[in-house]
PDB file of C-alpha atoms in Angstrom:
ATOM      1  CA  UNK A   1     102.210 108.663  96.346  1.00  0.00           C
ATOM      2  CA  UNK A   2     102.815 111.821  98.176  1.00  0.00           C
ATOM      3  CA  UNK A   3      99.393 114.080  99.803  1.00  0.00           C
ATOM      4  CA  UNK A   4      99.972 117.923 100.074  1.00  0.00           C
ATOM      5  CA  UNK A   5     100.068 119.983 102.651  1.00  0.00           C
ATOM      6  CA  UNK A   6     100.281 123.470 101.508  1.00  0.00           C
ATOM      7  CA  UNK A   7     103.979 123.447 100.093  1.00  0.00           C
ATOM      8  CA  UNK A   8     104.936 119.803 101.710  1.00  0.00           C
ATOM      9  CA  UNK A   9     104.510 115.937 100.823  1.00  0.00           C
ATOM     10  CA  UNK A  10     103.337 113.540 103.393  1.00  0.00           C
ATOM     11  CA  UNK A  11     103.973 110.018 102.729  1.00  0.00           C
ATOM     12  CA  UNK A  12     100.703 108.886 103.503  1.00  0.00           C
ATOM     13  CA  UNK A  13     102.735 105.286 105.534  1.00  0.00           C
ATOM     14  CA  UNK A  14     103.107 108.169 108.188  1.00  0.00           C
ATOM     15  CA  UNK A  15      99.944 109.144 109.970  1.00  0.00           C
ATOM     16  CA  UNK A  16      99.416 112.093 111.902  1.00  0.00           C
ATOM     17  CA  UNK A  17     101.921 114.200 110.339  1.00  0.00           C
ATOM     18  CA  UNK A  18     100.030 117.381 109.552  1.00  0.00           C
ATOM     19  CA  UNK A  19     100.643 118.684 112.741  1.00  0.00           C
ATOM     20  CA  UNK A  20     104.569 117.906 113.033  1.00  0.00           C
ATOM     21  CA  UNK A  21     104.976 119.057 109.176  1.00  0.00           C
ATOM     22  CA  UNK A  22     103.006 122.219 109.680  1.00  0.00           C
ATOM     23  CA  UNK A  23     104.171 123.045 112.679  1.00  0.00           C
ATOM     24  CA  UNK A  24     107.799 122.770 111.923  1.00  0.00           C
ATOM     25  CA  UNK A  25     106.956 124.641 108.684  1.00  0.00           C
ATOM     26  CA  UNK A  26     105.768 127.520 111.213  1.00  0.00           C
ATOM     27  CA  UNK A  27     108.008 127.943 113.811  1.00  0.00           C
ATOM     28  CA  UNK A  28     110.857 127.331 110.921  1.00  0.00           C
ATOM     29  CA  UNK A  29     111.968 124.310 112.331  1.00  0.00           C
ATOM     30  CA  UNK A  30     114.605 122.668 114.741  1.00  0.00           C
ATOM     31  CA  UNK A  31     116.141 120.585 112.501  1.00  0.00           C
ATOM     32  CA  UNK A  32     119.332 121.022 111.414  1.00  0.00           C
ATOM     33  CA  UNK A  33     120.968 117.966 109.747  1.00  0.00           C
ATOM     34  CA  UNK A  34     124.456 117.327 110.173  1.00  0.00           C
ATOM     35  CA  UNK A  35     126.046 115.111 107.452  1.00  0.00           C
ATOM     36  CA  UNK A  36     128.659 112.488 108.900  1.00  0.00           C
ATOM     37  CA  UNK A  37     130.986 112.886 106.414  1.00  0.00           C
ATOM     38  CA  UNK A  38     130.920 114.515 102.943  1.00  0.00           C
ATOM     39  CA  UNK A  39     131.348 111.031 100.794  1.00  0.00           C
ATOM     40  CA  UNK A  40     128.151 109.698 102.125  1.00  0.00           C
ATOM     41  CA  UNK A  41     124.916 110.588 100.225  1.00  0.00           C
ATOM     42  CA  UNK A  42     122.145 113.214 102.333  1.00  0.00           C
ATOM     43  CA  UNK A  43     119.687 111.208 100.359  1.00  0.00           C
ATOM     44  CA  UNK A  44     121.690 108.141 102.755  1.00  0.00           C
ATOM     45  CA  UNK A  45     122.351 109.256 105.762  1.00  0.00           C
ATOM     46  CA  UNK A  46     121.978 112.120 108.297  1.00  0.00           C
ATOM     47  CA  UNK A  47     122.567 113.283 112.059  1.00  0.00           C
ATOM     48  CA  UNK A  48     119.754 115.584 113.607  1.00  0.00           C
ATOM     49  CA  UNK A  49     118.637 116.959 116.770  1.00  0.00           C
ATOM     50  CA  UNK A  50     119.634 117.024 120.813  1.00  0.00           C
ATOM     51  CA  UNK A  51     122.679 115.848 121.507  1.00  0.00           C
ATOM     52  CA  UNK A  52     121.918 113.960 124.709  1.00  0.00           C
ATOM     53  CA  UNK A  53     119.102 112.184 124.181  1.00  0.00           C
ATOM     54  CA  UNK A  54     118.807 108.480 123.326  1.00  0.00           C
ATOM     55  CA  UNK A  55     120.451 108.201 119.747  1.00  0.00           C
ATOM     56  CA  UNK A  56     117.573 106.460 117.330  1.00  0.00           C
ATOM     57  CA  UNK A  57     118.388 105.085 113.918  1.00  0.00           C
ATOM     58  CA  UNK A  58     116.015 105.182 111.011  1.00  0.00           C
ATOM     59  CA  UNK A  59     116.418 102.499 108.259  1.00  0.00           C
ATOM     60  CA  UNK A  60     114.022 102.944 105.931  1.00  0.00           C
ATOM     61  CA  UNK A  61     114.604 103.824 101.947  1.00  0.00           C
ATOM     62  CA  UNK A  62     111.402 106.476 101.481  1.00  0.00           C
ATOM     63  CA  UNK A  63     113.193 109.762 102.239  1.00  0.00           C
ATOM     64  CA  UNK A  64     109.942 111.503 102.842  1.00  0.00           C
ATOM     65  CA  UNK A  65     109.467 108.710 105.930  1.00  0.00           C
ATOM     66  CA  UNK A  66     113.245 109.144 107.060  1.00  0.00           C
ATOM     67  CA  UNK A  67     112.592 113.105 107.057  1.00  0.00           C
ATOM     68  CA  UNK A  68     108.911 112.778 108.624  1.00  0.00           C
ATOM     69  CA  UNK A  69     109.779 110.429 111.829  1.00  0.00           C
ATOM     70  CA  UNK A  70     112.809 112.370 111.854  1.00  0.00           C
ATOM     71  CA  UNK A  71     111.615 116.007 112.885  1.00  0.00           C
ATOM     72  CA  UNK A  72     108.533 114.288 115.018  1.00  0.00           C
ATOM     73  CA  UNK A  73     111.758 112.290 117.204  1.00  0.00           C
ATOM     74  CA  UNK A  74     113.789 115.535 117.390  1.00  0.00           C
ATOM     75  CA  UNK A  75     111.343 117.440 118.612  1.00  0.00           C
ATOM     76  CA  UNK A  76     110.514 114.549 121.768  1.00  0.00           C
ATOM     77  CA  UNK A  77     113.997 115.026 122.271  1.00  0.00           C
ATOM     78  CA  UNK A  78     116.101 112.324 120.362  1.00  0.00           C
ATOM     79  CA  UNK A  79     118.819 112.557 118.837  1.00  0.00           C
ATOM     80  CA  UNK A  80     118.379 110.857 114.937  1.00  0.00           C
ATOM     81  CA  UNK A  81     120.432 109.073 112.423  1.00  0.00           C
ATOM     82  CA  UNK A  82     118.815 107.571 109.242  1.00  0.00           C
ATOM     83  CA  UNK A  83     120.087 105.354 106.455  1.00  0.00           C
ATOM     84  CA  UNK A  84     118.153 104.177 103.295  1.00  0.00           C
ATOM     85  CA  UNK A  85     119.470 100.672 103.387  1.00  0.00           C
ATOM     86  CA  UNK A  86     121.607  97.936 105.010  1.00  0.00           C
ATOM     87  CA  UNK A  87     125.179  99.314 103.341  1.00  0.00           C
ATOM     88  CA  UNK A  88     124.176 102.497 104.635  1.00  0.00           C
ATOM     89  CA  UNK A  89     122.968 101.466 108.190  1.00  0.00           C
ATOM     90  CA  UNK A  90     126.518  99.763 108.445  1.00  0.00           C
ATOM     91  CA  UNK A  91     128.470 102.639 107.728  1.00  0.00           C
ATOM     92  CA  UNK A  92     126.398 104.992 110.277  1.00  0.00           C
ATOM     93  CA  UNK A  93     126.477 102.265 112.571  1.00  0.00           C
ATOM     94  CA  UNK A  94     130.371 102.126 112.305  1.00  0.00           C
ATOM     95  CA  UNK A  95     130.499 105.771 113.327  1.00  0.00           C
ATOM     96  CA  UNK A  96     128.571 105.853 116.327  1.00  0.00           C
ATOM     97  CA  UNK A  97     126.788 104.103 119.309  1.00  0.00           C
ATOM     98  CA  UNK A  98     122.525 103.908 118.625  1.00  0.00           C
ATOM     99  CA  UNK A  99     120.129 103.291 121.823  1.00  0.00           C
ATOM    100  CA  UNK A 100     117.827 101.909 119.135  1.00  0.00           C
ATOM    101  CA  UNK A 101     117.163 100.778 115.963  1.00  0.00           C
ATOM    102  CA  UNK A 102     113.656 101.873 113.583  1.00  0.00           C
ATOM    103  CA  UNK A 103     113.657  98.871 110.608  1.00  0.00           C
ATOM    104  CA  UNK A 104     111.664  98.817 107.557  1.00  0.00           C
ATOM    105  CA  UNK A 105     110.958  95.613 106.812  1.00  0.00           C
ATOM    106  CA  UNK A 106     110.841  96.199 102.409  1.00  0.00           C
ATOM    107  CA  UNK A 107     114.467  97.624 101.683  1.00  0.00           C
ATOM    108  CA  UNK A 108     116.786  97.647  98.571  1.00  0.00           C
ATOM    109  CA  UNK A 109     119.357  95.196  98.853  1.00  0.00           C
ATOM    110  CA  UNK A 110     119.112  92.964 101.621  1.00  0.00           C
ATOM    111  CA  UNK A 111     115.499  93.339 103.779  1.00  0.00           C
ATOM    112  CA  UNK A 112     114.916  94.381 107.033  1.00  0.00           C
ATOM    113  CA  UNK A 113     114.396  90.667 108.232  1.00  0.00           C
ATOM    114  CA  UNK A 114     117.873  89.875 107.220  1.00  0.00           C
ATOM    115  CA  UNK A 115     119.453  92.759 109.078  1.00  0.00           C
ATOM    116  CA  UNK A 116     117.372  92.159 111.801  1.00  0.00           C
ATOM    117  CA  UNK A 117     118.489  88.595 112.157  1.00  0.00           C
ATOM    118  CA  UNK A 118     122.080  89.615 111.464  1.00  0.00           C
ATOM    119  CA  UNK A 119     122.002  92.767 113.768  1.00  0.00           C
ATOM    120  CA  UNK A 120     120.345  90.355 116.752  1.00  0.00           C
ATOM    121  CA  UNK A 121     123.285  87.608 116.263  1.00  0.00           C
ATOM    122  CA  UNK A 122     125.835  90.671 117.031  1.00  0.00           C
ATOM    123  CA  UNK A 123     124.142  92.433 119.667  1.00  0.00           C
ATOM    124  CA  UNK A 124     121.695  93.144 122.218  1.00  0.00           C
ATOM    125  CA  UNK A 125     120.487  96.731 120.091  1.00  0.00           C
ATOM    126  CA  UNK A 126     116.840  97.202 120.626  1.00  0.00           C
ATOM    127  CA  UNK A 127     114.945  96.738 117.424  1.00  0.00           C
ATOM    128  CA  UNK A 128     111.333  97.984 116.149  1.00  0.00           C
ATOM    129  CA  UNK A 129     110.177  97.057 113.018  1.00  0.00           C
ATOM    130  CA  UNK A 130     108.162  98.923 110.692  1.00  0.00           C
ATOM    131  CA  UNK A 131     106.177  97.121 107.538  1.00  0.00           C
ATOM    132  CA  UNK A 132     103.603  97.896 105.577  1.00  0.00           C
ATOM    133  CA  UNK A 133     102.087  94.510 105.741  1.00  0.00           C
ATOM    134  CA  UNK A 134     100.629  93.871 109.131  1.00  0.00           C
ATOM    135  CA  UNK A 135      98.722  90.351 108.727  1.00  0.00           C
ATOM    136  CA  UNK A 136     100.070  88.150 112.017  1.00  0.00           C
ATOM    137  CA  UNK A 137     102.436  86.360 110.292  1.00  0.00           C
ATOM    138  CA  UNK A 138     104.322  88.829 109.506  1.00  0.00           C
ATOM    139  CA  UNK A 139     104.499  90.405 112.543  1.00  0.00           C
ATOM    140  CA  UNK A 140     105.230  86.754 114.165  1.00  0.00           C
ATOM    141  CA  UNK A 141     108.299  86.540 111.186  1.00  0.00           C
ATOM    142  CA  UNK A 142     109.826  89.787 112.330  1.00  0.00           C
ATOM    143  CA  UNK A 143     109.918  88.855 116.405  1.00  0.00           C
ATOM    144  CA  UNK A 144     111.284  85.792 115.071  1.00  0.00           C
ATOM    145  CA  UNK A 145     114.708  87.177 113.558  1.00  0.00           C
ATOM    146  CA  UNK A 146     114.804  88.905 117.417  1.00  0.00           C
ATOM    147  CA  UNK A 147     112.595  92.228 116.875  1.00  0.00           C
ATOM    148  CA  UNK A 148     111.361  93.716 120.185  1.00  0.00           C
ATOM    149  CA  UNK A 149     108.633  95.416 118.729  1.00  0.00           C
ATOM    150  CA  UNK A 150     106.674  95.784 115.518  1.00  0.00           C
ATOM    151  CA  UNK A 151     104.672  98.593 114.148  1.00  0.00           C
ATOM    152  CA  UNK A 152     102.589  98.156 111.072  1.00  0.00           C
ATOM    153  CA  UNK A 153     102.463 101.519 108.452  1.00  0.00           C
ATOM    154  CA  UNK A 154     100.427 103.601 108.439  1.00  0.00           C
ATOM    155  CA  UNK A 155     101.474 104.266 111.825  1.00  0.00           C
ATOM    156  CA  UNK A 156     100.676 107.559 114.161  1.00  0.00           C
ATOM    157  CA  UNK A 157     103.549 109.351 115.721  1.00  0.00           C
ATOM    158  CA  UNK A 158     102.373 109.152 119.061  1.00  0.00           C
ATOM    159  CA  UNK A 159     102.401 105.349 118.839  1.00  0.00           C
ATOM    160  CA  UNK A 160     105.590 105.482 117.502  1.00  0.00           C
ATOM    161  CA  UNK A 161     106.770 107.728 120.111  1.00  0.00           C
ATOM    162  CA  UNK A 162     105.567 105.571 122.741  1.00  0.00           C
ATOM    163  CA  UNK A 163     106.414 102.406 121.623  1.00  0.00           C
ATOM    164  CA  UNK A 164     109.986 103.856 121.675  1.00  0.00           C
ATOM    165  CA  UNK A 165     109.730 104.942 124.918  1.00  0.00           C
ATOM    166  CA  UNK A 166     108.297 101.765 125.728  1.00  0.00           C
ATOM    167  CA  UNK A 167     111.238  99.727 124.331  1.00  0.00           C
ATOM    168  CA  UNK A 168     114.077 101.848 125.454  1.00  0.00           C
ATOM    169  CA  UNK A 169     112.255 101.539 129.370  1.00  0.00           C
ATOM    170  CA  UNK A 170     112.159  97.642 129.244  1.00  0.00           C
ATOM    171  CA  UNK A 171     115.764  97.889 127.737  1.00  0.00           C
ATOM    172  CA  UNK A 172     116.769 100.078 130.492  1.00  0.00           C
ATOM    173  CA  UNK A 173     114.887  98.048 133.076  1.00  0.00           C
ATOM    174  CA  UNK A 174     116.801  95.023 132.206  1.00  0.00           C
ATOM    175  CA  UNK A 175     120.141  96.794 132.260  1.00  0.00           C
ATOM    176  CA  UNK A 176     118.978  97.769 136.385  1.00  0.00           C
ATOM    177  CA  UNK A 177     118.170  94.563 137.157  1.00  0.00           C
ATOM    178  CA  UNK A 178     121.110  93.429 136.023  1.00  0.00           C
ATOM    179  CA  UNK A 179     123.477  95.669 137.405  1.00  0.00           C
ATOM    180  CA  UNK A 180     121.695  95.657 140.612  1.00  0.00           C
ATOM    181  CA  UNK A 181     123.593  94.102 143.641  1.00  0.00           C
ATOM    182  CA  UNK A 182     120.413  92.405 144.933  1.00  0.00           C
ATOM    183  CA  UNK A 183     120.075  90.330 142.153  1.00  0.00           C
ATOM    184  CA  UNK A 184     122.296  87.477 141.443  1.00  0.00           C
ATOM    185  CA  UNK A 185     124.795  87.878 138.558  1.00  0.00           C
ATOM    186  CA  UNK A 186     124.202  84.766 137.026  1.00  0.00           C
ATOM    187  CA  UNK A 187     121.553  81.601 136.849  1.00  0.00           C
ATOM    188  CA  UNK A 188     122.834  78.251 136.017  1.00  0.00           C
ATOM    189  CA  UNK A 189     120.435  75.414 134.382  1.00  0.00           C
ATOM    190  CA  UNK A 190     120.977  72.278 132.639  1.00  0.00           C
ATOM    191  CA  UNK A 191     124.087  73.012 130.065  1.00  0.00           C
ATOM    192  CA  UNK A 192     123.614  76.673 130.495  1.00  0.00           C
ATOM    193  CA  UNK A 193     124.261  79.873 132.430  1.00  0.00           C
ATOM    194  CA  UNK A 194     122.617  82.876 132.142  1.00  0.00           C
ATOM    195  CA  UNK A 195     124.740  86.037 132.738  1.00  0.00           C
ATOM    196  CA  UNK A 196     122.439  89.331 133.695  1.00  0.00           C
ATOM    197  CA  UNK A 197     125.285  91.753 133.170  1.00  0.00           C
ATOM    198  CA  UNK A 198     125.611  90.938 129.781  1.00  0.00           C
ATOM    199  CA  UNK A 199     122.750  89.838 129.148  1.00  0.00           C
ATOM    200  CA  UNK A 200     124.004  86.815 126.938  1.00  0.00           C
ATOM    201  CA  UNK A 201     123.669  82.776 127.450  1.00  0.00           C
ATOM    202  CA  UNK A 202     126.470  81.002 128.161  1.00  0.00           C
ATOM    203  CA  UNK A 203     127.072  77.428 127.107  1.00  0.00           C
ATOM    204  CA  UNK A 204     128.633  74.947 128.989  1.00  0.00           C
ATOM    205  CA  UNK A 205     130.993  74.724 125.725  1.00  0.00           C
ATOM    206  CA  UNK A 206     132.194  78.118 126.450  1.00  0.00           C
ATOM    207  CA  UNK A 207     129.965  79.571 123.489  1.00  0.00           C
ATOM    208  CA  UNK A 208     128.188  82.945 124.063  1.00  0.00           C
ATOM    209  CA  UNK A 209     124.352  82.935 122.356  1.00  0.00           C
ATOM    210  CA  UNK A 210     123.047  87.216 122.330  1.00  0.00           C
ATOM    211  CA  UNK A 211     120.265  87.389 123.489  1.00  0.00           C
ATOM    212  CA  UNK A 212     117.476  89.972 122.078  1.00  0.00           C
ATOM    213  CA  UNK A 213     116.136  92.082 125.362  1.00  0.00           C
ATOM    214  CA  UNK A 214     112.516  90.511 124.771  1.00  0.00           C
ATOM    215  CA  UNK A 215     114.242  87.077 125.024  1.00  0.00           C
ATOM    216  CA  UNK A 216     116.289  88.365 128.218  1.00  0.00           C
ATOM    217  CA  UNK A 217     113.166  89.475 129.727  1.00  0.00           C
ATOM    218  CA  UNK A 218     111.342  86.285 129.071  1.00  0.00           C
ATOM    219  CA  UNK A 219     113.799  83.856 130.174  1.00  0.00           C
ATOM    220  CA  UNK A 220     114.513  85.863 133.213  1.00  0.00           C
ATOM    221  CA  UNK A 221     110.991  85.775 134.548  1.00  0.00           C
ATOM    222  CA  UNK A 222     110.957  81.649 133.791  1.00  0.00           C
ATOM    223  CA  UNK A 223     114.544  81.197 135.691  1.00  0.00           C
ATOM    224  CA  UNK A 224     113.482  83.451 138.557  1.00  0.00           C
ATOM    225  CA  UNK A 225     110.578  81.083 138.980  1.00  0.00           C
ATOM    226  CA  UNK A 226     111.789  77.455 138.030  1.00  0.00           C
ATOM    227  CA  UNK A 227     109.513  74.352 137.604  1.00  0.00           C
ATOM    228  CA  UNK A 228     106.303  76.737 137.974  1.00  0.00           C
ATOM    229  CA  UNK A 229     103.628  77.253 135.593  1.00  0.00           C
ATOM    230  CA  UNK A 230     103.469  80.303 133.805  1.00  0.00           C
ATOM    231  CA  UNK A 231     100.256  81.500 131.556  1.00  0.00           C
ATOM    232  CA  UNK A 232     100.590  84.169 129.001  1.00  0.00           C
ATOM    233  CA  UNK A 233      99.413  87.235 131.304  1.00  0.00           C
ATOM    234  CA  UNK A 234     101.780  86.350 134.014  1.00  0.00           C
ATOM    235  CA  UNK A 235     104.799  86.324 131.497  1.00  0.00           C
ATOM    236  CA  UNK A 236     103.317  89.525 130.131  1.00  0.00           C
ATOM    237  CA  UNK A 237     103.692  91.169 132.754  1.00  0.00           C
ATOM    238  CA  UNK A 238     106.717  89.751 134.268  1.00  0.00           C
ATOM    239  CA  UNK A 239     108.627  89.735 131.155  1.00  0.00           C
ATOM    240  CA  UNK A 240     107.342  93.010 128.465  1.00  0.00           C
ATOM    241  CA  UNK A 241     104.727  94.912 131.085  1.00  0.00           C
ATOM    242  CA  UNK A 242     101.128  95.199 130.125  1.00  0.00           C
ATOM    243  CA  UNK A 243     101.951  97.268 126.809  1.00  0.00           C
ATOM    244  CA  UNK A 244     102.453  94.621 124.934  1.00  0.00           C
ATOM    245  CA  UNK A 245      98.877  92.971 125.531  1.00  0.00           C
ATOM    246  CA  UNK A 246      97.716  93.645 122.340  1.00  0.00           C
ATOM    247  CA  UNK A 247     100.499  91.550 120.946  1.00  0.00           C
ATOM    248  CA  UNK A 248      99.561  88.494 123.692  1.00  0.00           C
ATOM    249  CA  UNK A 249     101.132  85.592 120.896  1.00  0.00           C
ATOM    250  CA  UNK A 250     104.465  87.261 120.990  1.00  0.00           C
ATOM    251  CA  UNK A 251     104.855  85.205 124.336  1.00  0.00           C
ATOM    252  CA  UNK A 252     104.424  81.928 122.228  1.00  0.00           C
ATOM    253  CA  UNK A 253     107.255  83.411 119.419  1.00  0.00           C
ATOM    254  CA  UNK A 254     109.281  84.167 122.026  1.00  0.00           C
ATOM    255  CA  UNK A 255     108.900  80.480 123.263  1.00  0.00           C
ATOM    256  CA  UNK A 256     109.869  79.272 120.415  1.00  0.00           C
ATOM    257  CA  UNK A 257     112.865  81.637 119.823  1.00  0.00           C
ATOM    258  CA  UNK A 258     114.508  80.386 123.202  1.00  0.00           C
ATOM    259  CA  UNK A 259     113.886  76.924 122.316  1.00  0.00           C
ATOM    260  CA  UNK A 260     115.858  77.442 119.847  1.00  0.00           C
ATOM    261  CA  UNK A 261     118.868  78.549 121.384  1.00  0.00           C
ATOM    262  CA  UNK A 262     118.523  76.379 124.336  1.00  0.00           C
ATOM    263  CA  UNK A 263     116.999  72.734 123.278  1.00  0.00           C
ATOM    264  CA  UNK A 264     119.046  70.130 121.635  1.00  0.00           C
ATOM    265  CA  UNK A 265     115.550  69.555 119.694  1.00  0.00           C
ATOM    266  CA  UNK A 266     113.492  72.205 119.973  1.00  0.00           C
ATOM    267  CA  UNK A 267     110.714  69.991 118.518  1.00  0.00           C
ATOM    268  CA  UNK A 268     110.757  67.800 121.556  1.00  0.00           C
ATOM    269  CA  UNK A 269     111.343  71.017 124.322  1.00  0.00           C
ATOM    270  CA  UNK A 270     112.769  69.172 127.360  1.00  0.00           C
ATOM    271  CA  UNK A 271     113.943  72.874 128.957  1.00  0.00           C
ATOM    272  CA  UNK A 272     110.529  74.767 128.112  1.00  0.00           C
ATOM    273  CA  UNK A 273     107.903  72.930 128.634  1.00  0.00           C
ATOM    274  CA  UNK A 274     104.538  73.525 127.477  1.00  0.00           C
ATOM    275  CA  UNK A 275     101.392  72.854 130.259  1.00  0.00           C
ATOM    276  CA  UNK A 276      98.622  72.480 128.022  1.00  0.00           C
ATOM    277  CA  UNK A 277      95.793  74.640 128.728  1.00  0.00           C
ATOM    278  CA  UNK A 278      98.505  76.166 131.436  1.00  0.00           C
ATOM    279  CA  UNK A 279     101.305  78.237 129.759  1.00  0.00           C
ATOM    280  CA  UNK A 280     104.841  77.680 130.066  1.00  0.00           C
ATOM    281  CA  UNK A 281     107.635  76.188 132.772  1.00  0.00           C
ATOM    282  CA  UNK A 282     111.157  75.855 133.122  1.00  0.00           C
ATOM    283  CA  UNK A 283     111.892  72.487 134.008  1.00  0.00           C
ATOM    284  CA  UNK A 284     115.633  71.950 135.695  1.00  0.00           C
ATOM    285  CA  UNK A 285     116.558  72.797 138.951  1.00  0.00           C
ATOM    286  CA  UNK A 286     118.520  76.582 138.730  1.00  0.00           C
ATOM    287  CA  UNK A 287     121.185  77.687 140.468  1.00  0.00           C
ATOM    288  CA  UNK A 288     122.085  80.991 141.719  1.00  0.00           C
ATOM    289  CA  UNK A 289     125.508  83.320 141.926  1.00  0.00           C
TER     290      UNK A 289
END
């Protein structure tokens, strides 16, 4: 259902909009949408805003939403694509290079948690997802197919904004670190390497496991600091900053995520170990190049 405002609909999933929507009714507006080719539905797809900024895509099937986020990104200085589902998202995707990726979670077609896992076993894309349901395990689902974020609707747009922000800076951050030439290039451990340029997992099999950049994060601070106890606030802050305290359990699904990828059983953890009543340790020995 649609509220109002003067001559324009706010999708009420979309909080704090009367200021964006007025004011862009006002000033007449900075958006100008581009379409990426003429065969592809508006209703699909579009291109707006600055174009050097980081490049944001909106996947979400309300068009109100989609046109909403849109003008309140553009005018922070991104530059936006949206799509309205996952055949959509794959043909903008196939066009261009995105710095991030806005999910809904309830699509047409295949679901946001699909895509999400899907998008995560290709790449390394950063990936916030947005849901109208917002009970725990829902959010705990959505980090599991490799989200690094997840905002429940109704959402503000100065949340939004700086959960973005937040995001793309830990993304970045992890791309410093590791391109920097004071930190080693790789980390070896039991069967596996850990390369920080791509920011991948290497098997000893020669198989390459992506990595999502909360995972990176994570694992980096435990192989930095091997056969040491971590609790939850230390891996906060050495792996996602205090910003994500409010979402102190994502350490534990982000456990379980790696133990996925790296334990032969990950119901019997021999790589991450659990300290009760401690937090979490990395076990082997690690080596350094």
């Amino acid at each position: 259902m649609l509220v109002p405002i003067g001559e324009v609909g706010v999708h009420p999933s979309f909080s704090e909009t009367r200021f964006f929507v007025t004011k862009f009714v006002k000033r007449g507006g900075s958006h100008n949408p581009t379409h990426i080719s003429q065969n592809v539905s508006r209703a699909l797809v579009y291109i707006a805003g600055m174009q050097d900024g980081p490049h944001i895509l909106i996947v979400d099937d309300h068009r109100e939403i989609r046109d909403l986020v849109s003008r309140a990104l553009t005018k922070e200085g991104f530059r936006v694509s949206t799509a309205a589902d996952g055949r959509a998202m794959q043909k903008v995707m196939a066009e261009g290079r995105f710095d991030l990726i806005l999910l809904d979670l309830m699509l047409p077609g295949e679901d946001g948690l699909s895509l999400c896992r899907t998008l995560r076993a290709e790449s390394n894309i950063p990936i916030i997802m947005l849901t109208a349901k917002g009970e725990e395990v829902d959010r705990v689902i959505g980090l599991e197919m490799g989200a690094d974020d997840y905002l429940s609707k109704p959402y503000g747009s100065r949340e939004l904004i700086a959960r973005i922000k937040a995001v793309l800076r830990r993304s970045q951050e992890t791309i410093s670190k590791g391109d920097s030439e004071q930190k080693p290039k790789s980390y070896h451990f039991d069967r596996w390497g850990l390369d920080t340029g791509a920011r991948a997992l290497l098997r000893d099999d020669g198989v390459t496991v992506p990595l999502s950049t909360g995972e990176f994060d994570l694992l980096i601070a435990l192989v930095e600091r091997p056969q040491r106890v971590l609790n939850r606030d230390q891996l906060l802050d050495l792996a996602r900053g205090r910003s994500a305290a409010g979402l102190d359990r994502s350490i534990d699904t982000q456990v379980s995520r790696l133990r996925k990828k790296l334990e032969l059983d990950p119901s019997d953890p021999q790589i991450i170990k659990t300290v009760w009543g401690g937090g979490y340790m990395l076990t082997p020995p690690v080596s350094r190049k």
